Structure formats: structure tokens, C-alpha cells
Amino acid sequence: MKEQFQNNILKCASIDHLTKAAQTIQAGGLVAFPTETVYGLGADATNDDAVACIFDVKGRPYFNPLIIHFSNQVSLSATVVFNEQAKKLARAFWPGALTLVLPRKSDCSISLLASAGLDTLAVRIPNHPLAQALITAANTPIAAPSANCSGEISPSTAEHVMQSLGEKVDTILDGGPCRVGIESTVIDLSGSTPTLLRPGGIVCEELEKVIGPIVLSDGSEDKNRSPGMLERHYAPSIPLRLNAKKANPGEAFLAFGSKVNARHTNLSHMGDLKEAAANLFAMLRMLDQPNFRGIAVMKIPTTGLGVAINDRLKRAATM
Ligand code: TXA
Ligand code: MG
């Protein structure tokens, strides 16, 4: 069975592999592909049936809209309305781990399903050569959520995609482990104040240096603006215990920093948050074993990338 799946993983992504993946997108199929953040489950964003397939395969609720990936700003600006703040952020951070939520243009060609009934669209230009090559070869914007079943831990390798979605995906392009390892930062620029909908790979303070203050959405009073941030998410199959000093009997231990026994699985021995973000999903998956009662995770600083890491851990720990 595994071997059969393996045929769908296109290892070194030669031109032939890329052409096959692009043809799959054009034919309305699903291609999992690497970005610098996590692997995406991609489909032609202008094809309603293909976009519907993404929701089906992930078991994703239809109220949770998708991010649309572009290779450049020319094609992107035909779909959404840019304001000054969007222009500044795009200039500073694209291609990169930043998603902007902007008003849809009235003649926007992107499937309405991808917006889940909202009059906005989440858009991003990923900073990964394979993602760029795929979007360019398919010659269409690609709608792509993270390539995992809804609610599960996001995938940072092609193997993770195979474990989560296996034969439900037509093709998996393998670009190795994702460099950033945590999803993009999502900023809503469609209202009167820029709002952080999801902390992610680009630290909010960096964005504020470019556009000034960004309001934090806690998701509760703003359900319509951040429909994807409500659920238990990023969750392993066993319980997660946060801010742990040590493991209780039967628990796996996920450490951070240098003040622990070297044999523990450690997000970063050096206490480097960038390294911790890159390791987070792979290590959670590794420790998500039925022989453990749960996973005890050490306290992670709440500064810089630690904000996004703690956001994911908190959601993963929600029962
Ligand atoms: O790094 C990433 O962002 C990855 C890679 C593949 O690009 N994608 C990703 O997609 O994490 P997904 O679907 O797992 O998360 C997208 C988030 C969800 O929280 C969703 O609710 C939010 O973006 N979102 C998408 N469109 C939106 C919109 N129009 N308004 C508000 N939130 C939106
Ligand atoms: Mg996701």
C-alpha cells in the first residue's frame, strides 16, 4: 500500500514531474506542494469543482475560507483591491510567509467557495522555488490550505502529507522539509484597522514597523473575520500538556532550550525560536504515539516567533 502511495510522491521534482503536477492542477486534480511555511493541498482556484475537492479531502468545514497562492503580483492584483498598507506589506514581505485578507474585486475569477461566502480573499505569494514553478507552469492561481486532514497537525514534509492524506491526493511534490515550518501570518486589511487573524512565520512587530499598529483578533467577537481560528486545531491524537517542567509517568516530553537532559526530544537545544518553529510540527507528529498517555511540552517564550508557536500549542491542547 505504502509503495503505491510512494508512486505519487515526485521526489526530486524534475521538469517532467513539475509538468505532470501542473497538468494535474489544470485537469482539476489535487497536488500537494511545498511552500516555505508548510505543505499546501493545491487546486486550480478558478475551478469550483476542484476547490470543492479540497474541502472534501480535508474534511474541512465549508465556512473556513482558503488562501490563494500566486506567483507574482500582476495576476494577484486582478483579484483583490489593494490599499496603501497592502502595497507596503507586499513590497516588504512578498514572496514570503504573509497572507493578506483583502476585498475581492467584483470580476474576480477565483471560486466563491474559496472565500466561503465572505467578500474578502486571502492571498499570498509563497517564497519557495517549487511552489513558484508549479503556479507558473499551471498558469492559474492555486487555492491551498495546509495539506492535512482538518484539525490535525500541519505537514512540514512530503511524508507527513502522505501520512495524513495518502492516496486522496493525486500528486505530492517533494521539496524536503519546509524552512519556516509554521504557517503564514494572516493579516486582515479589509476593515478600518489592520487586524492579526493568525500569528505565523513573520513576526507581527516586523509588520508593524512597516504599517504601524496592528490590532490582535481574539477570534471571539470577530467570528466572521477569522472563521478558521475557532476550532481545536493542530492537534495530535493524544492530549497535550503545556508549560510542563517534566514529563509525568507515561508522557512523552518535548523540551526547549539547554537546561534539560540531552536525551529529550528538543525543539531547539540553543533556545532558538526559529529552529523551534521549524521543528514543531515534525516533533509533535513524532511524539504522537499511542504508547504515550500524552505529550508534555516545556514553556516556550512568548516573544517573536514564540507567539505563533504558543498559538499552535494552545489550540493543539484544547480538548
Ligand atoms: O502558510 C500557510 O498559510 C499555508 C500554506 C500552504 O500557504 N496555508 C494555510 O492554509 O495555512 P489554511 O487553510 O490551513 O489556513 C488559512 C487560514 C485559516 O485560518 C482561514 O480561516 C484564514 O486563513 N482565511 C482564509 N481566507 C480568509 C478570509 N477571506 N478571511 C479571513 N480569514 C481567512
Ligand atoms: Mg491549516
Coordinates of C-alpha atoms and ligand atoms in Angstrom, one line a residue:
M1 CA 0.0 0.0 0.0
K2 CA 2.8 2.4 1.0
E3 CA 4.6 1.7 -2.2
Q4 CA 1.5 2.5 -4.2
F5 CA 1.4 5.9 -2.4
Q6 CA 5.0 6.4 -3.0
N7 CA 4.4 6.5 -6.7
N8 CA 2.5 9.7 -6.2
I9 CA 5.4 11.4 -4.4
L10 CA 7.5 13.1 -7.0
K11 CA 10.9 13.2 -5.3
C12 CA 13.3 15.5 -7.0
A13 CA 10.7 17.4 -9.0
S14 CA 12.4 17.3 -12.4
I15 CA 10.8 19.3 -15.2
D16 CA 8.8 16.2 -16.1
H17 CA 7.4 15.9 -12.5
L18 CA 6.5 19.6 -12.5
T19 CA 4.8 19.3 -15.8
K20 CA 2.8 16.3 -14.6
A21 CA 1.8 18.2 -11.4
A22 CA 0.8 21.3 -13.4
Q23 CA -1.3 19.2 -15.7
T24 CA -3.0 17.6 -12.7
I25 CA -3.9 21.1 -11.5
Q26 CA -5.2 22.1 -14.9
A27 CA -7.3 19.0 -15.1
G28 CA -9.0 19.8 -11.8
G29 CA -6.9 17.5 -9.6
L30 CA -5.2 18.0 -6.3
V31 CA -1.4 18.5 -5.9
A32 CA 0.3 18.7 -2.5
F33 CA 3.3 21.0 -2.8
P34 CA 6.0 22.5 -0.6
T35 CA 6.0 26.2 0.5
E36 CA 8.5 27.8 2.9
T37 CA 5.9 27.5 5.7
V38 CA 4.1 24.1 5.4
Y39 CA 2.9 21.8 2.5
G40 CA -0.2 23.0 0.8
L41 CA -3.0 21.0 -0.7
G42 CA -3.4 22.8 -4.1
A43 CA -6.1 23.0 -6.7
D44 CA -7.0 25.4 -9.5
A45 CA -8.5 28.3 -7.6
T46 CA -10.7 29.3 -10.5
N47 CA -12.3 25.8 -10.8
D48 CA -15.3 25.3 -8.4
D49 CA -15.2 21.5 -8.5
A50 CA -11.5 21.4 -7.8
V51 CA -11.9 23.8 -4.9
A52 CA -14.8 21.7 -3.5
C53 CA -12.5 18.7 -3.7
I54 CA -10.0 20.4 -1.3
F55 CA -12.8 20.8 1.3
D56 CA -13.9 17.1 0.8
V57 CA -10.5 15.6 1.0
K58 CA -9.5 17.6 4.2
G59 CA -12.9 17.2 5.8
R60 CA -12.8 21.0 6.1
P61 CA -16.0 22.9 7.0
Y62 CA -17.2 25.0 4.1
F63 CA -17.3 28.1 6.3
N64 CA -13.5 28.1 6.5
P65 CA -12.1 30.0 3.5
L66 CA -8.8 29.2 1.7
I67 CA -5.6 31.0 0.9
I68 CA -5.0 31.7 -2.8
H69 CA -1.4 31.4 -3.9
F70 CA 0.1 33.5 -6.8
S71 CA 3.5 33.5 -8.4
N72 CA 3.5 37.3 -8.8
Q73 CA 1.7 40.5 -8.0
V74 CA 0.4 41.2 -11.5
S75 CA -2.0 38.2 -11.6
L76 CA -2.8 38.8 -7.9
S77 CA -3.9 42.4 -8.3
A78 CA -6.6 41.4 -10.8
T79 CA -8.4 39.5 -8.0
V80 CA -8.3 41.8 -4.9
V81 CA -8.4 45.5 -4.1
F82 CA -5.0 46.8 -2.7
N83 CA -4.9 49.7 -0.3
E84 CA -1.7 51.6 0.7
Q85 CA -1.0 49.3 3.7
A86 CA -1.3 46.2 1.5
K87 CA 1.1 47.7 -1.1
K88 CA 3.7 48.4 1.6
L89 CA 3.4 45.0 3.2
A90 CA 3.6 43.3 -0.2
R91 CA 6.7 45.2 -1.1
A92 CA 8.4 44.4 2.2
F93 CA 7.4 40.8 2.7
W94 CA 6.5 39.1 -0.6
P95 CA 7.3 36.5 -1.6
G96 CA 7.1 35.3 1.9
A97 CA 5.1 33.9 4.9
L98 CA 2.5 36.6 4.9
T99 CA -1.2 36.3 3.9
L100 CA -3.2 39.4 3.3
V101 CA -7.0 39.4 3.5
L102 CA -8.3 42.0 1.0
P103 CA -11.7 42.8 -0.6
R104 CA -12.5 40.7 -3.7
K105 CA -12.8 42.6 -6.9
S106 CA -16.3 42.3 -8.4
D107 CA -15.0 40.5 -11.5
C108 CA -12.6 38.3 -9.5
S109 CA -12.1 34.9 -11.3
I110 CA -11.4 33.0 -8.0
S111 CA -14.1 30.4 -7.0
L112 CA -16.6 31.9 -4.5
L113 CA -16.2 28.7 -2.5
A114 CA -12.6 29.7 -1.6
S115 CA -14.0 32.8 0.1
A116 CA -16.6 30.8 2.0
G117 CA -19.2 33.4 1.5
L118 CA -17.1 36.4 2.6
D119 CA -16.5 39.4 0.3
T120 CA -12.8 39.1 1.0
L121 CA -10.0 36.8 -0.3
A122 CA -6.8 35.7 1.5
V123 CA -3.8 36.0 -0.9
R124 CA -0.1 35.1 -0.7
I125 CA 3.0 34.8 -2.9
P126 CA 5.0 31.9 -1.4
N127 CA 8.8 32.0 -1.2
H128 CA 9.6 28.6 -2.4
P129 CA 11.0 27.7 -5.9
L130 CA 8.8 24.6 -6.3
A131 CA 5.7 26.5 -5.3
Q132 CA 6.6 29.3 -7.7
A133 CA 7.4 26.8 -10.5
L134 CA 4.1 24.9 -10.0
I135 CA 1.9 28.1 -10.0
T136 CA 3.7 29.4 -13.1
A137 CA 3.5 26.1 -15.0
A138 CA -0.2 25.6 -14.1
N139 CA -0.8 29.2 -15.2
T140 CA -3.5 29.7 -12.7
P141 CA -3.7 30.8 -9.1
I142 CA -3.7 27.9 -6.7
A143 CA -6.0 27.6 -3.7
A144 CA -4.2 25.7 -0.9
P145 CA -4.8 25.1 2.7
S146 CA -2.3 23.1 4.7
A147 CA -2.2 19.5 3.3
N148 CA -3.5 17.7 6.4
C149 CA -6.9 16.5 7.5
S150 CA -8.9 19.3 9.1
G151 CA -7.9 19.8 12.8
E152 CA -4.7 17.7 12.5
I153 CA -1.1 18.8 12.8
S154 CA 0.1 20.6 9.7
P155 CA 2.6 18.9 7.4
S156 CA 6.2 20.1 7.1
T157 CA 7.4 17.2 5.0
A158 CA 6.0 15.2 2.0
E159 CA 6.0 12.2 4.3
H160 CA 3.6 14.0 6.6
V161 CA 1.3 14.7 3.7
M162 CA 1.3 11.1 2.8
Q163 CA 0.5 10.0 6.4
S164 CA -2.4 12.5 6.5
L165 CA -3.9 12.3 3.1
G166 CA -2.2 9.4 1.3
E167 CA -4.0 8.3 -1.9
K168 CA -6.6 11.1 -1.7
V169 CA -4.0 13.4 -3.3
D170 CA -3.2 12.9 -7.0
T171 CA 0.4 14.1 -6.7
I172 CA 2.7 15.1 -4.0
L173 CA 5.7 17.3 -5.0
D174 CA 8.5 16.6 -2.5
G175 CA 10.8 19.6 -1.8
G176 CA 12.1 18.3 1.5
P177 CA 11.4 19.8 4.9
C178 CA 9.8 23.3 5.0
R179 CA 12.2 26.0 6.1
V180 CA 9.9 28.1 8.3
G181 CA 7.7 25.1 9.5
I182 CA 4.8 27.2 10.8
E183 CA 2.0 28.7 8.7
S184 CA 1.9 32.2 7.3
T185 CA 0.9 35.2 9.3
V186 CA -2.6 36.2 8.3
I187 CA -3.4 40.0 8.4
D188 CA -6.9 41.3 7.6
L189 CA -6.6 44.7 5.7
S190 CA -10.2 44.8 4.6
G191 CA -11.6 46.7 7.6
S192 CA -10.7 50.1 9.1
T193 CA -7.8 48.7 11.2
P194 CA -5.3 46.1 10.2
T195 CA -6.0 43.0 12.2
L196 CA -3.9 40.0 13.0
L197 CA -6.1 36.9 12.3
R198 CA -3.3 34.3 12.8
P199 CA 0.3 34.8 14.1
G200 CA 2.7 33.0 11.9
G201 CA 6.1 32.8 10.2
I202 CA 6.5 36.6 10.0
V203 CA 6.6 38.2 13.4
C204 CA 3.8 40.9 13.9
E205 CA 6.3 43.5 15.2
E206 CA 8.1 43.3 11.8
L207 CA 4.8 44.1 10.1
E208 CA 4.1 47.0 12.5
K209 CA 7.5 48.5 11.5
V210 CA 6.1 48.9 8.0
I211 CA 2.4 49.8 8.6
G212 CA 2.1 50.9 12.2
P213 CA -0.2 49.3 14.9
I214 CA -2.0 46.0 14.1
V215 CA -4.9 45.0 16.3
L216 CA -5.0 41.5 17.6
S217 CA -8.1 39.5 16.9
D218 CA -9.0 37.1 19.7
G219 CA -11.5 35.4 17.3
S220 CA -14.4 35.6 19.8
E221 CA -16.1 38.9 18.9
D222 CA -14.9 38.7 15.4
K223 CA -16.1 35.3 14.2
N224 CA -16.8 36.5 10.7
R225 CA -13.4 37.9 10.2
S226 CA -11.4 34.9 11.2
P227 CA -13.6 31.9 10.6
G228 CA -10.7 29.4 10.7
M229 CA -9.4 30.3 14.2
L230 CA -12.2 28.9 16.3
E231 CA -11.7 25.2 16.4
R232 CA -9.4 22.9 18.2
H233 CA -6.6 22.7 15.7
Y234 CA -3.1 21.4 15.0
A235 CA -3.9 18.6 17.4
P236 CA -2.2 15.3 18.0
S237 CA -4.3 12.3 18.8
I238 CA -3.1 12.2 22.4
P239 CA -3.5 15.1 25.0
L240 CA -1.0 17.9 25.1
R241 CA 0.1 19.4 28.4
L242 CA 1.6 22.9 28.2
N243 CA 4.2 24.7 30.3
A244 CA 5.5 21.4 31.7
K245 CA 8.7 21.2 33.8
K246 CA 9.0 17.5 33.4
A247 CA 7.0 14.5 32.0
N248 CA 4.6 12.7 34.2
P249 CA 4.7 8.8 34.1
G250 CA 3.7 7.6 30.6
E251 CA 4.0 11.0 29.0
A252 CA 6.4 12.0 26.2
F253 CA 8.4 15.1 26.8
L254 CA 9.0 17.9 24.3
A255 CA 11.8 20.1 25.6
F256 CA 13.1 23.6 24.7
G257 CA 16.4 25.1 25.5
S258 CA 19.7 23.9 27.0
K259 CA 18.7 23.3 30.6
V260 CA 17.4 19.8 30.1
N261 CA 18.7 16.3 29.7
A262 CA 20.2 15.9 26.2
R263 CA 18.2 12.7 25.5
H264 CA 14.8 14.5 25.4
T265 CA 13.3 15.5 22.1
N266 CA 14.1 19.2 22.0
L267 CA 12.6 21.9 19.8
S268 CA 15.8 23.8 20.0
H269 CA 18.8 23.0 22.3
M270 CA 20.0 26.5 21.7
G271 CA 16.7 28.0 22.6
D272 CA 16.3 29.4 19.1
L273 CA 12.7 30.1 18.3
K274 CA 13.2 29.9 14.5
E275 CA 14.6 26.4 14.9
A276 CA 11.8 25.6 17.3
A277 CA 9.1 26.7 14.7
A278 CA 10.8 24.6 12.0
N279 CA 10.8 21.6 14.3
L280 CA 7.4 22.0 15.9
F281 CA 5.0 20.0 13.7
A282 CA 7.5 17.2 12.9
M283 CA 8.3 16.7 16.6
L284 CA 4.6 16.7 17.6
R285 CA 3.9 14.1 15.0
M286 CA 6.9 12.0 16.1
L287 CA 5.7 12.0 19.7
D288 CA 2.1 11.4 18.8
Q289 CA 2.3 7.7 19.6
P290 CA -0.5 5.5 21.2
N291 CA 2.0 4.1 23.7
F292 CA 2.2 7.6 25.3
R293 CA -0.5 9.0 27.6
G294 CA 0.1 12.4 26.3
I295 CA 2.8 15.0 25.4
A296 CA 4.2 17.4 28.0
V297 CA 5.6 20.5 26.4
M298 CA 8.0 22.9 28.1
K299 CA 7.2 26.6 28.3
I300 CA 8.1 28.4 25.2
P301 CA 8.9 32.2 25.4
T302 CA 6.0 34.4 24.1
T303 CA 8.2 36.7 22.1
G304 CA 8.9 36.8 18.4
L305 CA 8.1 33.5 16.7
G306 CA 7.2 32.2 20.1
V307 CA 3.8 33.9 19.7
A308 CA 2.9 31.7 16.7
I309 CA 4.4 28.6 18.4
N310 CA 2.3 29.2 21.5
D311 CA -0.8 29.9 19.4
R312 CA -0.5 26.5 17.8
L313 CA 0.3 24.7 21.0
K314 CA -2.7 26.3 22.8
R315 CA -5.0 25.2 20.0
A316 CA -3.5 21.7 19.9
A317 CA -4.0 21.4 23.7
T318 CA -7.7 22.4 23.5
M319 CA -9.9 19.4 24.1
Ligands
TXA1 O1 1.4 29.1 5.4 C1 0.2 29.0 5.0 O2 -0.6 29.9 5.2 C2 -0.2 27.6 4.4 C3 0.5 27.5 3.1 C4 0.0 26.2 2.4 O3 0.3 28.6 2.3 N1 -1.7 27.6 4.3 C5 -2.5 27.5 5.3 O4 -3.8 27.5 5.0 O5 -2.1 27.5 6.5 P1 -5.0 27.1 6.0 O6 -6.2 26.9 5.2 O7 -4.6 25.9 6.8 O8 -5.2 28.3 6.9 C6 -5.7 29.5 6.3 C7 -6.2 30.5 7.3 C8 -7.4 29.9 8.0 O9 -7.4 30.3 9.4 C9 -8.6 30.7 7.3 O10 -9.7 30.8 8.1 C10 -7.9 32.0 7.0 O11 -6.6 31.7 6.7 N2 -8.6 32.7 5.9 C11 -8.6 32.3 4.6 N3 -9.3 33.2 3.9 C12 -9.8 34.1 4.7 C13 -10.6 35.3 4.6 N4 -11.1 35.6 3.4 N5 -10.9 36.0 5.7 C14 -10.4 35.6 6.9 N6 -9.6 34.5 7.1 C15 -9.3 33.8 6.0
MG2 MG -4.3 24.5 8.2

